[in-house]
Amino acid sequence: IPIALGSEDFASIRRRGLPYVDRTAELAELLGSGAQVSVICRPRRFGKSLMLSTLRSWLERGEEPGLFAGLAIEGDAGAQAQRGRYAVVHLNLSAASGNTMAQAMENLASAVGVEVRRQWGLWSGLEAVSLPALQRMQQGEGREADLRNSLGLLCEGLARTSGAPVVVLLDEYDAPLHRAREAGYEGEMLSFLRPMLEGGLKSNRNRSGATTDPACR
């Protein structure tokens, strides 16, 4: 039987009928905690990214039928009440790495652009929202200020378009700082990431919840 070694995409694993160790009871527990912000801190290769992918599949509107058939979370009434209720922003910040700050920003802009375009496909009205910065990022022409404000702007656009609460999932949020420290631009990266994360988390009035996954290196 093929095994999904290294796969971090829950939907792909389930579509292909590959073996999956059911850890969705942990997600039900997380959803039942009522926490506005959760940090999943486990060693590397412990399945944190797959867990975030699973969480996105459960919470995001337009969930693909059958993905959770037979899994533990389906029997949890509290989790069922939250199923498919949200717009979900899902970013992996390990993309924000490079030998220089400029390279890191270029890579991060590319990753944010991919997520903006994913949301464009899910929410047809998003392109009509009059947020020029979002449109620039969707077209791969985002400026530094656009990128710094990207989390907050994307949540604002989704809230206005979907009418749904917004959940933010950040994978490896500390990875950019690890690389920046090694390459000697940690101060620049910290100054950039602080307002970006605050805009998407602490100061975000459109956010319903947030889950973050540190790299734990």
mmCIF file of C-alpha atoms in Angstrom:
data_model
loop_
_atom_site.group_PDB
_atom_site.id
_atom_site.type_symbol
_atom_site.label_atom_id
_atom_site.label_comp_id
_atom_site.label_asym_id
_atom_site.label_seq_id
_atom_site.Cartn_x
_atom_site.Cartn_y
_atom_site.Cartn_z
ATOM 1 C CA ILE A 1 0.000 0.000 0.000
ATOM 2 C CA PRO A 2 1.493 3.386 -0.931
ATOM 3 C CA ILE A 3 2.262 5.633 2.029
ATOM 4 C CA ALA A 4 2.076 9.420 1.812
ATOM 5 C CA LEU A 5 5.616 10.002 3.060
ATOM 6 C CA GLY A 6 6.275 13.703 3.537
ATOM 7 C CA SER A 7 2.802 14.732 2.386
ATOM 8 C CA GLU A 8 1.323 17.717 4.232
ATOM 9 C CA ASP A 9 -1.951 17.958 2.260
ATOM 10 C CA PHE A 10 -4.831 16.284 4.094
ATOM 11 C CA ALA A 11 -7.272 16.527 1.182
ATOM 12 C CA SER A 12 -4.812 14.912 -1.227
ATOM 13 C CA ILE A 13 -4.142 12.011 1.152
ATOM 14 C CA ARG A 14 -7.849 11.347 1.614
ATOM 15 C CA ARG A 15 -8.713 11.694 -2.082
ATOM 16 C CA ARG A 16 -6.068 9.137 -3.007
ATOM 17 C CA GLY A 17 -7.208 6.692 -0.317
ATOM 18 C CA LEU A 18 -3.771 6.604 1.306
ATOM 19 C CA PRO A 19 -3.277 5.442 4.907
ATOM 20 C CA TYR A 20 -4.094 8.213 7.379
ATOM 21 C CA VAL A 21 -3.577 8.074 11.145
ATOM 22 C CA ASP A 22 -6.726 9.634 12.585
ATOM 23 C CA ARG A 23 -5.700 12.509 14.831
ATOM 24 C CA THR A 24 -8.865 14.513 14.267
ATOM 25 C CA ALA A 25 -9.966 13.996 17.883
ATOM 26 C CA GLU A 26 -7.151 16.435 18.747
ATOM 27 C CA LEU A 27 -8.673 18.982 16.376
ATOM 28 C CA ALA A 28 -12.060 18.570 18.042
ATOM 29 C CA GLU A 29 -10.375 19.250 21.380
ATOM 30 C CA LEU A 30 -8.667 22.341 19.957
ATOM 31 C CA LEU A 31 -11.912 23.665 18.517
ATOM 32 C CA GLY A 32 -13.675 23.055 21.806
ATOM 33 C CA SER A 33 -11.127 25.067 23.804
ATOM 34 C CA GLY A 34 -12.651 28.403 22.774
ATOM 35 C CA ALA A 35 -9.172 29.934 22.439
ATOM 36 C CA GLN A 36 -8.812 32.917 20.094
ATOM 37 C CA VAL A 37 -5.157 32.070 19.410
ATOM 38 C CA SER A 38 -3.527 28.635 19.665
ATOM 39 C CA VAL A 39 0.129 27.678 19.213
ATOM 40 C CA ILE A 40 0.908 24.112 18.180
ATOM 41 C CA CYS A 41 4.463 23.453 19.354
ATOM 42 C CA ARG A 42 5.863 20.012 18.567
ATOM 43 C CA PRO A 43 9.224 18.692 17.270
ATOM 44 C CA ARG A 44 10.000 18.758 13.571
ATOM 45 C CA ARG A 45 8.352 16.091 11.403
ATOM 46 C CA PHE A 46 5.637 15.590 14.013
ATOM 47 C CA GLY A 47 2.769 16.307 11.613
ATOM 48 C CA LYS A 48 2.067 19.945 12.495
ATOM 49 C CA SER A 49 1.668 21.079 8.876
ATOM 50 C CA LEU A 50 -0.652 18.165 8.098
ATOM 51 C CA MET A 51 -2.694 19.081 11.178
ATOM 52 C CA LEU A 52 -3.124 22.660 9.922
ATOM 53 C CA SER A 53 -4.121 21.362 6.491
ATOM 54 C CA THR A 54 -6.699 19.100 8.145
ATOM 55 C CA LEU A 55 -8.016 22.003 10.204
ATOM 56 C CA ARG A 56 -8.392 24.136 7.076
ATOM 57 C CA SER A 57 -10.338 21.389 5.318
ATOM 58 C CA TRP A 58 -12.715 21.138 8.272
ATOM 59 C CA LEU A 59 -13.333 24.835 8.861
ATOM 60 C CA GLU A 60 -13.333 26.306 5.351
ATOM 61 C CA ARG A 61 -16.559 26.872 3.481
ATOM 62 C CA GLY A 62 -17.009 24.622 0.485
ATOM 63 C CA GLU A 63 -15.457 21.566 2.136
ATOM 64 C CA GLU A 64 -15.065 18.643 -0.244
ATOM 65 C CA PRO A 65 -17.622 15.907 0.587
ATOM 66 C CA GLY A 66 -16.329 12.667 2.044
ATOM 67 C CA LEU A 67 -12.922 13.827 3.247
ATOM 68 C CA PHE A 68 -13.765 13.161 6.894
ATOM 69 C CA ALA A 69 -15.887 10.031 6.449
ATOM 70 C CA GLY A 70 -15.293 7.681 9.359
ATOM 71 C CA LEU A 71 -12.935 10.000 11.236
ATOM 72 C CA ALA A 72 -13.319 10.791 14.933
ATOM 73 C CA ILE A 73 -14.124 14.481 14.495
ATOM 74 C CA GLU A 74 -17.396 13.648 12.736
ATOM 75 C CA GLY A 75 -18.786 12.369 16.019
ATOM 76 C CA ASP A 76 -18.021 15.558 17.947
ATOM 77 C CA ALA A 77 -21.076 17.831 18.155
ATOM 78 C CA GLY A 78 -19.064 20.933 19.078
ATOM 79 C CA ALA A 79 -16.725 20.512 16.126
ATOM 80 C CA GLN A 80 -19.658 19.838 13.806
ATOM 81 C CA ALA A 81 -21.143 23.201 14.774
ATOM 82 C CA GLN A 82 -18.025 24.886 13.329
ATOM 83 C CA ARG A 83 -17.698 22.761 10.215
ATOM 84 C CA GLY A 84 -17.506 24.744 6.968
ATOM 85 C CA ARG A 85 -18.358 28.046 8.657
ATOM 86 C CA TYR A 86 -15.280 30.121 7.932
ATOM 87 C CA ALA A 87 -13.065 31.814 5.407
ATOM 88 C CA VAL A 88 -9.561 30.483 6.125
ATOM 89 C CA VAL A 89 -6.242 32.184 5.383
ATOM 90 C CA HIS A 90 -3.451 29.577 5.323
ATOM 91 C CA LEU A 91 0.171 30.691 4.937
ATOM 92 C CA ASN A 92 3.478 28.863 5.318
ATOM 93 C CA LEU A 93 6.043 31.453 6.369
ATOM 94 C CA SER A 94 9.005 29.171 5.735
ATOM 95 C CA ALA A 95 8.841 30.678 2.239
ATOM 96 C CA ALA A 96 10.191 33.948 3.678
ATOM 97 C CA SER A 97 13.825 32.900 3.569
ATOM 98 C CA GLY A 98 16.857 33.872 1.551
ATOM 99 C CA ASN A 99 20.462 34.962 1.798
ATOM 100 C CA THR A 100 19.348 38.597 1.946
ATOM 101 C CA MET A 101 16.311 40.470 3.167
ATOM 102 C CA ALA A 102 15.424 41.316 -0.440
ATOM 103 C CA GLN A 103 15.386 37.635 -1.415
ATOM 104 C CA ALA A 104 13.275 36.773 1.623
ATOM 105 C CA MET A 105 10.738 39.464 0.747
ATOM 106 C CA GLU A 106 10.564 38.301 -2.856
ATOM 107 C CA ASN A 107 9.891 34.721 -1.740
ATOM 108 C CA LEU A 108 7.319 35.809 0.837
ATOM 109 C CA ALA A 109 5.524 37.975 -1.732
ATOM 110 C CA SER A 110 5.290 34.944 -4.009
ATOM 111 C CA ALA A 111 3.786 32.806 -1.207
ATOM 112 C CA VAL A 112 1.278 35.506 -0.247
ATOM 113 C CA GLY A 113 0.348 35.913 -3.910
ATOM 114 C CA VAL A 114 -0.408 32.186 -4.153
ATOM 115 C CA GLU A 115 -2.749 32.407 -1.155
ATOM 116 C CA VAL A 116 -4.465 35.531 -2.471
ATOM 117 C CA ARG A 117 -5.073 33.783 -5.795
ATOM 118 C CA ARG A 118 -6.419 30.721 -3.966
ATOM 119 C CA GLN A 119 -8.895 32.970 -2.167
ATOM 120 C CA TRP A 120 -9.785 34.644 -5.487
ATOM 121 C CA GLY A 121 -10.832 31.204 -6.744
ATOM 122 C CA LEU A 122 -12.887 30.404 -3.633
ATOM 123 C CA TRP A 123 -14.653 33.771 -3.276
ATOM 124 C CA SER A 124 -15.724 35.159 -6.637
ATOM 125 C CA GLY A 125 -16.586 38.563 -5.171
ATOM 126 C CA LEU A 126 -13.148 39.173 -3.677
ATOM 127 C CA GLU A 127 -11.817 40.824 -6.833
ATOM 128 C CA ALA A 128 -14.652 43.342 -6.666
ATOM 129 C CA VAL A 129 -13.598 44.527 -3.207
ATOM 130 C CA SER A 130 -11.943 47.892 -3.584
ATOM 131 C CA LEU A 131 -8.629 47.008 -1.924
ATOM 132 C CA PRO A 132 -5.922 47.948 -4.451
ATOM 133 C CA ALA A 133 -3.172 46.290 -2.388
ATOM 134 C CA LEU A 134 -4.923 42.921 -2.644
ATOM 135 C CA GLN A 135 -5.261 43.307 -6.382
ATOM 136 C CA ARG A 136 -1.558 44.138 -6.714
ATOM 137 C CA MET A 137 -0.607 41.040 -4.704
ATOM 138 C CA GLN A 138 -2.943 38.891 -6.774
ATOM 139 C CA GLN A 139 -1.147 40.117 -9.905
ATOM 140 C CA GLY A 140 2.315 39.565 -8.393
ATOM 141 C CA GLU A 141 2.993 43.314 -8.217
ATOM 142 C CA GLY A 142 2.739 43.850 -4.454
ATOM 143 C CA ARG A 143 4.822 46.552 -2.804
ATOM 144 C CA GLU A 144 6.632 46.200 0.525
ATOM 145 C CA ALA A 145 3.850 48.053 2.345
ATOM 146 C CA ASP A 146 1.257 45.767 0.713
ATOM 147 C CA LEU A 147 3.120 42.723 1.957
ATOM 148 C CA ARG A 148 3.515 44.138 5.453
ATOM 149 C CA ASN A 149 -0.246 44.675 5.649
ATOM 150 C CA SER A 150 -1.186 41.562 3.682
ATOM 151 C CA LEU A 151 -2.661 39.447 6.492
ATOM 152 C CA GLY A 152 -4.907 42.202 7.777
ATOM 153 C CA LEU A 153 -5.942 43.254 4.262
ATOM 154 C CA LEU A 154 -6.733 39.718 3.169
ATOM 155 C CA CYS A 155 -8.864 39.147 6.262
ATOM 156 C CA GLU A 156 -10.657 42.442 5.661
ATOM 157 C CA GLY A 157 -11.360 41.560 2.046
ATOM 158 C CA LEU A 158 -12.602 38.079 2.962
ATOM 159 C CA ALA A 159 -14.832 39.383 5.746
ATOM 160 C CA ARG A 160 -16.398 41.943 3.404
ATOM 161 C CA THR A 161 -16.820 39.453 0.567
ATOM 162 C CA SER A 162 -17.894 36.281 2.345
ATOM 163 C CA GLY A 163 -19.721 37.605 5.359
ATOM 164 C CA ALA A 164 -18.024 34.781 7.246
ATOM 165 C CA PRO A 165 -15.658 34.879 10.223
ATOM 166 C CA VAL A 166 -11.995 34.544 9.210
ATOM 167 C CA VAL A 167 -9.553 31.998 10.621
ATOM 168 C CA VAL A 168 -5.798 32.522 10.149
ATOM 169 C CA LEU A 169 -3.479 29.493 9.985
ATOM 170 C CA LEU A 170 0.260 30.262 10.018
ATOM 171 C CA ASP A 171 2.695 27.422 9.417
ATOM 172 C CA GLU A 172 6.308 27.823 10.621
ATOM 173 C CA TYR A 173 5.814 31.448 11.616
ATOM 174 C CA ASP A 174 9.259 31.609 13.239
ATOM 175 C CA ALA A 175 11.196 30.100 10.297
ATOM 176 C CA PRO A 176 11.969 33.514 8.708
ATOM 177 C CA LEU A 177 13.699 34.644 11.901
ATOM 178 C CA HIS A 178 15.849 31.506 12.067
ATOM 179 C CA ARG A 179 17.123 32.078 8.541
ATOM 180 C CA ALA A 180 17.514 35.824 9.064
ATOM 181 C CA ARG A 181 19.633 35.225 12.159
ATOM 182 C CA GLU A 182 21.900 32.872 10.207
ATOM 183 C CA ALA A 183 22.244 35.341 7.317
ATOM 184 C CA GLY A 184 22.677 38.469 9.449
ATOM 185 C CA TYR A 185 19.462 40.423 8.803
ATOM 186 C CA GLU A 186 17.437 39.386 11.862
ATOM 187 C CA GLY A 187 16.699 42.988 12.888
ATOM 188 C CA GLU A 188 15.234 43.834 9.497
ATOM 189 C CA MET A 189 13.099 40.703 9.451
ATOM 190 C CA LEU A 190 11.824 41.268 12.985
ATOM 191 C CA SER A 191 10.869 44.850 12.143
ATOM 192 C CA PHE A 192 8.967 43.599 9.101
ATOM 193 C CA LEU A 193 7.226 40.589 10.634
ATOM 194 C CA ARG A 194 6.004 42.306 13.790
ATOM 195 C CA PRO A 195 3.489 44.634 12.065
ATOM 196 C CA MET A 196 2.567 41.941 9.533
ATOM 197 C CA LEU A 197 1.632 39.433 12.241
ATOM 198 C CA GLU A 198 0.029 42.034 14.490
ATOM 199 C CA GLY A 199 -2.164 43.168 11.593
ATOM 200 C CA GLY A 200 -3.339 39.611 10.962
ATOM 201 C CA LEU A 201 -3.620 38.513 14.584
ATOM 202 C CA LYS A 202 -3.566 40.950 17.492
ATOM 203 C CA SER A 203 -5.087 43.986 15.740
ATOM 204 C CA ASN A 204 -7.341 42.104 13.344
ATOM 205 C CA ARG A 205 -11.019 42.855 14.001
ATOM 206 C CA ASN A 206 -12.100 40.503 11.202
ATOM 207 C CA ARG A 207 -10.402 37.428 12.652
ATOM 208 C CA SER A 208 -12.423 34.738 14.406
ATOM 209 C CA GLY A 209 -9.442 32.634 15.449
ATOM 210 C CA ALA A 210 -5.826 31.892 14.710
ATOM 211 C CA THR A 211 -3.596 28.853 14.933
ATOM 212 C CA THR A 212 0.138 29.083 14.564
ATOM 213 C CA ASP A 213 2.779 26.414 14.128
ATOM 214 C CA PRO A 214 6.347 27.334 15.043
ATOM 215 C CA ALA A 215 9.189 25.552 13.342
ATOM 216 C CA CYS A 216 10.471 24.261 16.732
ATOM 217 C CA ARG A 217 14.038 23.846 15.557
#
